[in-house]
Amino acid sequence: MGELEELRVETRVFADARDWGRFHTPKNLAMAVAGEAGELVAEFRWLTPEESMADHLTPEHRQAIESEMADVLIFLVRLGDVLNVDLARAVRTKLAANELRFPPVR
Amino acid sequence: MGELEELRVETRVFADARDWGRFHTPKNLAMAVAGEAGELVAEFRWLTPEESMADHLTPEHRQAIESEMADVLIFLVRLGDVLNVDLARAVRTKLAANELRFPPVR
Amino acid sequence: MGELEELRVETRVFADARDWGRFHTPKNLAMAVAGEAGELVAEFRWLTPEESMADHLTPEHRQAIESEMADVLIFLVRLGDVLNVDLARAVRTKLAANELRFPPVR
Amino acid sequence: MGELEELRVETRVFADARDWGRFHTPKNLAMAVAGEAGELVAEFRWLTPEESMADHLTPEHRQAIESEMADVLIFLVRLGDVLNVDLARAVRTKLAANELRFPPVR
């Protein structure tokens, strides 16, 4: 089983154990992704681009950022589960389409 | 190599071939995640929860949603790459923490 | 009538003339605000802070940014209308609360 | 002075008293708008459309929503200030353009 498939099963088991299925409509999960992405971008809003680099983040700030990244991925994986989307395949389809839109420069 | 690690390498190669490294600061990538999450949530805004279900989406709408989901994941994986975050591990750390915050009901 | 009240009436008339009332639930309008905010942040994602300054934007880019700002405000005002929120009062309440949280430095 | 112009002055005075000018680049303020819009959409994510209606919200939830709406507007007004955008005019320009895109049905 692929890693994203594993995460899909783990997050589904987690949600089912809490009876969250009725909340996890595609509409609501898309809102959850957007909400967590908002928290992620908020972590970076007052930093200069340089301050946002891995070497300049405090351990606490890095921890907070990882936590928000995890939340975005959890809800994205849940959305992929309820819509039956193969996320890895979707990424590769998009990269292939972007190959044509943005020709490599080197 | 895990699936997320594969996507990490593929999206890095893609970005490097276009000299996008200088744009891909953590700050900018977090903005890209938020921007794509905004496009994702916009796909669902006028649907009822029922209309957002897999069975009720038109093939075209489903296609658009998959494409936005891919964009969110691409930039999240790129952010994980530049910050050296293990996304699968971050998700599992978060799920473990949430086990304590939200006890299972069954 | 205050300016925000005027915009509230104008956007309500606009929505009513298109029979959009049934789409404009608070939930959906909050999604619309988030979607447009995502488009707004996307306009800035690859710019350095300096390039984002008023003097450095091209007229076309500035135009696109103003258009996204308008979209955010339109849906925020619509949300305020359906929830009967006085936005100006809400801002002042928040500023007063923030006065205590963040003491002035000069 | 119009109401939005008043809010513009009040939020600028607030930011200046805290020496926040250097943080308030257009790029950073767009991130702040997106971050607050994410918090706003998160308030609604698990509600049904019906539960999101004014009559069904608890006073505490309504309070939280108003607070997030205020935050979105504060940063949107600050962004309008640093970019010298007349928000009311931008909304009217957009509504006029939308008149052509979406003909009224009644």
XYZ file of C-alpha atoms in Angstrom:
424
model
C 0.000 0.000 0.000
C 1.316 3.479 -0.902
C 2.013 6.022 1.831
C -0.907 8.277 0.893
C -3.187 5.244 0.853
C -1.948 4.401 4.351
C -2.672 7.927 5.571
C -6.088 7.679 3.940
C -6.913 4.566 5.929
C -5.492 5.977 9.167
C -7.410 9.257 8.944
C -10.606 7.400 7.985
C -10.292 5.077 10.975
C -9.686 8.123 13.174
C -12.796 9.906 11.865
C -14.994 6.811 12.035
C -14.018 6.124 15.653
C -15.404 9.566 16.480
C -18.536 9.310 14.349
C -17.359 12.257 12.275
C -18.587 10.789 8.987
C -21.686 12.977 8.933
C -19.519 16.127 9.262
C -17.056 15.015 6.597
C -18.962 15.954 3.452
C -16.733 17.083 0.567
C -17.994 20.640 1.058
C -17.086 20.682 4.744
C -13.697 19.048 4.184
C -12.815 21.613 1.504
C -13.639 24.286 4.114
C -11.405 22.519 6.602
C -8.516 22.464 4.105
C -8.986 26.209 3.498
C -9.204 26.922 7.220
C -5.988 25.071 7.981
C -4.233 26.646 4.989
C -5.243 29.992 6.470
C -3.601 29.058 9.760
C -0.505 27.925 7.866
C -0.151 31.167 5.917
C -0.740 33.135 9.137
C 2.379 31.534 10.625
C 4.442 33.254 7.940
C 2.709 36.589 7.554
C 5.072 38.842 9.487
C 8.304 37.100 8.489
C 10.580 38.346 5.746
C 11.288 35.701 3.075
C 14.710 35.229 4.713
C 13.232 34.766 8.183
C 10.930 32.083 6.776
C 13.873 29.878 5.768
C 14.433 26.610 7.657
C 17.652 27.847 9.293
C 16.039 30.970 10.735
C 12.923 29.493 12.326
C 12.869 28.898 16.066
C 12.142 25.285 17.088
C 8.767 26.415 18.471
C 7.802 28.173 15.275
C 8.934 25.239 13.155
C 6.822 22.959 15.348
C 3.757 25.169 14.842
C 4.315 25.204 11.082
C 4.672 21.411 10.897
C 1.469 21.071 12.889
C -0.461 23.303 10.453
C 1.023 21.464 7.466
C -0.159 18.196 8.997
C -3.675 19.615 9.430
C -3.838 20.692 5.787
C -2.727 17.238 4.647
C -5.082 15.394 7.012
C -8.133 17.180 5.615
C -6.876 16.946 2.036
C -6.434 13.191 2.447
C -9.906 12.940 4.024
C -11.362 14.884 1.082
C -9.573 12.523 -1.300
C -11.080 9.620 0.610
C -14.697 10.771 0.456
C -14.358 11.793 -3.215
C -12.267 8.731 -4.052
C -9.439 10.796 -5.535
C -5.993 9.244 -5.992
C -3.900 12.201 -4.812
C -0.554 10.944 -6.127
C -2.078 10.333 -9.555
C -3.741 13.787 -9.485
C -0.367 15.414 -8.744
C 1.308 13.580 -11.603
C -1.491 14.471 -14.023
C -1.070 18.113 -13.002
C 2.711 18.043 -13.326
C 2.387 16.523 -16.809
C -0.059 19.270 -17.834
C 2.247 21.921 -16.373
C 5.192 20.530 -18.372
C 3.438 21.847 -21.462
C 2.331 25.156 -19.930
C 5.741 25.979 -18.465
C 8.578 24.699 -20.668
C 11.783 23.965 -18.720
C 14.535 26.564 -19.018
C 17.364 24.120 -18.404
C 11.242 5.443 -1.249
C 7.827 6.428 0.148
C 5.196 7.951 -2.108
C 5.409 11.417 -0.532
C 9.192 11.288 -0.857
C 8.750 10.444 -4.549
C 6.421 13.407 -5.044
C 8.922 15.573 -3.204
C 11.665 14.623 -5.630
C 9.399 15.002 -8.669
C 8.131 18.456 -7.707
C 11.665 19.585 -6.834
C 12.993 18.438 -10.197
C 10.085 20.248 -11.853
C 10.808 23.486 -9.994
C 14.554 23.292 -10.522
C 14.154 22.765 -14.275
C 12.330 26.119 -14.361
C 14.710 27.963 -12.042
C 11.877 28.520 -9.602
C 14.067 27.970 -6.542
C 14.376 31.682 -5.824
C 10.555 32.021 -5.762
C 10.077 28.981 -3.568
C 10.835 30.450 -0.158
C 8.785 28.926 2.681
C 6.819 32.175 2.949
C 5.899 32.161 -0.738
C 5.041 28.459 -0.767
C 2.734 28.899 2.235
C 0.998 31.647 0.242
C 0.719 29.278 -2.710
C -0.872 26.600 -0.510
C -3.390 29.150 0.783
C -4.111 30.438 -2.707
C -4.801 26.957 -4.066
C -6.874 26.049 -0.992
C -8.926 29.164 -1.759
C -9.533 27.915 -5.287
C -10.479 24.510 -3.901
C -13.028 25.897 -1.448
C -14.434 28.132 -4.200
C -15.315 25.012 -6.217
C -17.717 24.028 -3.450
C -19.125 27.353 -2.325
C -22.516 27.275 -4.030
C -23.163 23.550 -3.625
C -25.338 22.084 -0.902
C -23.545 19.428 1.168
C -25.498 16.801 -0.807
C -24.498 18.281 -4.164
C -20.855 18.142 -3.066
C -20.958 14.340 -2.750
C -18.974 12.209 -5.219
C -22.107 10.818 -6.881
C -23.590 14.231 -7.585
C -20.604 15.998 -9.133
C -20.437 16.345 -12.901
C -17.289 14.833 -14.484
C -16.120 18.362 -15.362
C -16.580 19.619 -11.831
C -14.891 16.578 -10.390
C -11.982 17.172 -12.761
C -11.680 20.793 -11.598
C -11.737 19.713 -7.953
C -9.049 17.063 -8.484
C -6.912 19.647 -10.217
C -7.187 22.075 -7.273
C -6.476 19.276 -4.797
C -3.345 18.440 -6.772
C -2.229 22.077 -6.656
C -2.640 22.219 -2.882
C -0.606 19.036 -2.463
C 2.102 20.126 -4.916
C 2.800 23.303 -2.973
C 2.477 21.559 0.395
C 5.040 18.981 -0.712
C 7.310 21.754 -2.025
C 7.009 23.536 1.335
C 7.869 20.289 3.092
C 10.895 19.988 0.829
C 12.331 23.451 1.497
C 11.655 23.154 5.242
C 12.721 19.512 5.339
C 9.469 18.357 6.925
C 8.490 14.687 6.803
C 4.794 15.125 6.012
C 3.737 11.547 6.787
C 5.461 11.729 10.147
C 3.877 15.133 10.858
C 0.418 13.698 10.130
C 1.012 10.775 12.459
C 2.308 13.031 15.225
C -0.830 15.137 14.847
C -3.169 12.145 14.843
C -1.506 10.842 18.010
C -1.959 14.226 19.709
C -5.587 14.349 18.555
C -6.218 10.887 20.018
C -5.841 12.501 23.437
C -7.814 15.652 22.622
C -10.743 13.804 21.060
C -11.383 10.450 22.723
C -13.019 7.869 20.418
C -16.739 7.337 20.930
C -16.730 3.771 19.662
C -26.593 56.126 5.591
C -23.011 55.018 6.228
C -20.844 53.834 3.334
C -20.818 50.194 4.452
C -24.593 50.317 4.836
C -24.823 51.648 1.281
C -22.654 48.803 -0.013
C -24.802 46.374 1.953
C -27.934 47.598 0.206
C -26.272 47.651 -3.215
C -24.887 44.124 -2.958
C -28.214 42.832 -1.601
C -30.126 44.397 -4.504
C -27.594 42.859 -6.882
C -28.007 39.386 -5.353
C -31.788 39.617 -5.159
C -32.084 40.624 -8.807
C -30.339 37.339 -9.668
C -32.269 35.182 -7.223
C -29.044 34.348 -5.420
C -30.609 34.460 -1.964
C -30.826 30.681 -1.705
C -27.069 30.392 -2.399
C -26.154 33.126 0.055
C -26.294 31.212 3.328
C -23.741 32.376 5.933
C -21.804 29.134 5.404
C -21.577 29.644 1.648
C -20.691 33.321 1.944
C -17.883 32.530 4.387
C -16.571 30.084 1.761
C -16.804 32.818 -0.856
C -14.802 35.213 1.357
C -12.120 32.532 1.818
C -12.065 31.729 -1.892
C -11.595 35.358 -2.883
C -8.983 35.882 -0.142
C -7.146 32.922 -1.688
C -7.184 34.630 -5.066
C -5.956 37.843 -3.438
C -3.023 36.186 -1.695
C -2.183 34.334 -4.925
C -1.630 37.693 -6.651
C 1.239 38.355 -4.255
C 2.798 34.928 -3.847
C 5.828 35.263 -6.116
C 6.578 38.918 -5.359
C 9.235 40.041 -2.929
C 7.881 42.376 -0.226
C 9.471 45.259 -2.154
C 7.860 44.229 -5.442
C 4.483 44.183 -3.700
C 4.688 47.902 -2.887
C 2.304 50.298 -4.648
C 5.095 51.944 -6.665
C 6.389 48.672 -8.075
C 3.152 47.081 -9.284
C 2.285 47.250 -12.964
C -1.074 48.903 -13.731
C -2.424 45.494 -14.833
C -1.340 43.799 -11.635
C -2.719 46.613 -9.516
C -6.000 46.302 -11.380
C -6.148 42.550 -10.673
C -5.400 43.141 -6.990
C -8.112 45.806 -6.659
C -10.557 43.435 -8.306
C -9.784 40.656 -5.805
C -9.992 43.098 -2.891
C -13.424 44.146 -4.136
C -14.542 40.513 -4.293
C -13.446 39.887 -0.702
C -15.331 42.965 0.491
C -18.461 42.173 -1.544
C -18.831 38.753 0.061
C -17.874 40.046 3.513
C -20.569 42.718 3.235
C -23.088 40.100 2.003
C -22.174 37.906 4.983
C -22.652 40.879 7.286
C -26.046 41.446 5.677
C -27.386 37.902 6.138
C -26.025 37.717 9.706
C -27.026 41.319 10.460
C -23.518 42.277 11.572
C -22.536 45.944 11.742
C -19.055 45.665 10.254
C -17.827 49.109 11.276
C -18.906 48.476 14.847
C -17.261 45.026 14.793
C -13.975 46.582 13.631
C -14.087 49.188 16.402
C -14.890 46.567 19.033
C -11.891 44.570 17.826
C -9.556 47.563 17.777
C -10.609 48.424 21.338
C -9.897 44.851 22.467
C -6.537 44.927 20.660
C -5.604 48.178 22.419
C -5.377 46.143 25.606
C -3.620 43.141 24.048
C -1.004 45.203 22.223
C -0.037 48.340 24.190
C 1.191 51.188 21.968
C 4.967 51.705 21.859
C 4.752 55.423 21.131
C -15.280 61.494 5.529
C -16.765 58.161 4.417
C -16.989 55.263 6.853
C -14.300 53.188 5.100
C -12.028 56.230 5.044
C -12.603 56.608 8.791
C -11.696 52.946 9.383
C -8.635 53.441 7.208
C -7.428 56.290 9.386
C -8.241 54.438 12.618
C -6.437 51.250 11.620
C -3.451 53.239 10.347
C -3.194 55.164 13.618
C -3.413 51.853 15.480
C -0.627 50.290 13.403
C 1.601 53.368 13.567
C 1.309 53.564 17.367
C 2.783 50.054 17.464
C 5.467 50.640 14.845
C 3.908 47.955 12.667
C 4.511 49.855 9.435
C 7.524 47.722 8.526
C 5.421 44.543 8.823
C 2.555 45.966 6.834
C 3.824 45.470 3.298
C 1.094 44.694 0.752
C 2.380 41.115 0.532
C 2.154 40.595 4.279
C -1.249 42.234 4.569
C -2.640 40.026 1.791
C -1.379 37.049 3.827
C -3.101 38.449 6.901
C -6.394 38.793 4.993
C -6.093 35.167 3.818
C -5.204 33.965 7.309
C -8.197 35.676 8.897
C -10.500 34.482 6.093
C -9.280 30.971 6.910
C -10.272 31.461 10.535
C -13.648 32.790 9.405
C -14.386 29.824 7.146
C -13.247 27.464 9.918
C -16.019 28.826 12.162
C -18.570 27.445 9.685
C -16.965 24.206 8.551
C -18.967 21.696 10.567
C -22.307 23.513 10.427
C -25.055 22.614 7.999
C -26.228 25.571 5.896
C -29.273 25.791 8.170
C -27.171 25.811 11.339
C -25.129 28.676 9.897
C -28.179 30.963 9.760
C -28.361 33.952 12.122
C -31.232 32.480 14.141
C -29.426 29.215 14.856
C -26.049 30.506 16.015
C -25.312 30.610 19.726
C -24.367 34.064 21.055
C -20.810 32.788 21.642
C -20.469 31.490 18.111
C -21.933 34.645 16.650
C -19.433 36.631 18.695
C -16.538 34.566 17.345
C -17.766 35.012 13.783
C -18.097 38.788 14.168
C -14.589 38.897 15.559
C -13.172 37.031 12.542
C -15.154 39.224 10.154
C -13.667 42.279 11.851
C -10.156 40.863 11.446
C -10.671 40.275 7.717
C -11.922 43.832 7.257
C -9.159 45.374 9.382
C -6.437 43.830 7.221
C -8.326 44.510 3.981
C -8.632 48.164 4.963
C -4.934 48.266 5.905
C -4.063 46.746 2.509
C -6.240 49.362 0.832
C -4.364 52.017 2.794
C -0.850 50.943 1.832
C -1.870 50.411 -1.816
C -4.049 53.545 -1.851
C -7.116 51.640 -3.048
C -10.573 53.200 -2.651
C -12.444 50.084 -1.521
C -15.964 51.456 -2.023
C -15.082 52.524 -5.559
C -13.478 49.109 -6.241
C -16.677 47.363 -5.113
C -18.831 49.555 -7.359
C -16.526 49.020 -10.337
C -16.798 45.268 -9.752
C -20.574 45.315 -9.367
C -20.869 47.291 -12.625
C -18.684 44.732 -14.434
C -20.722 41.891 -12.928
C -23.958 43.497 -14.174
C -22.804 42.607 -17.674
C -21.500 39.143 -16.797
C -24.593 38.085 -14.865
C -27.769 39.613 -16.311
C -30.551 40.065 -13.731
C -33.334 37.493 -13.862
C -35.974 39.796 -12.454
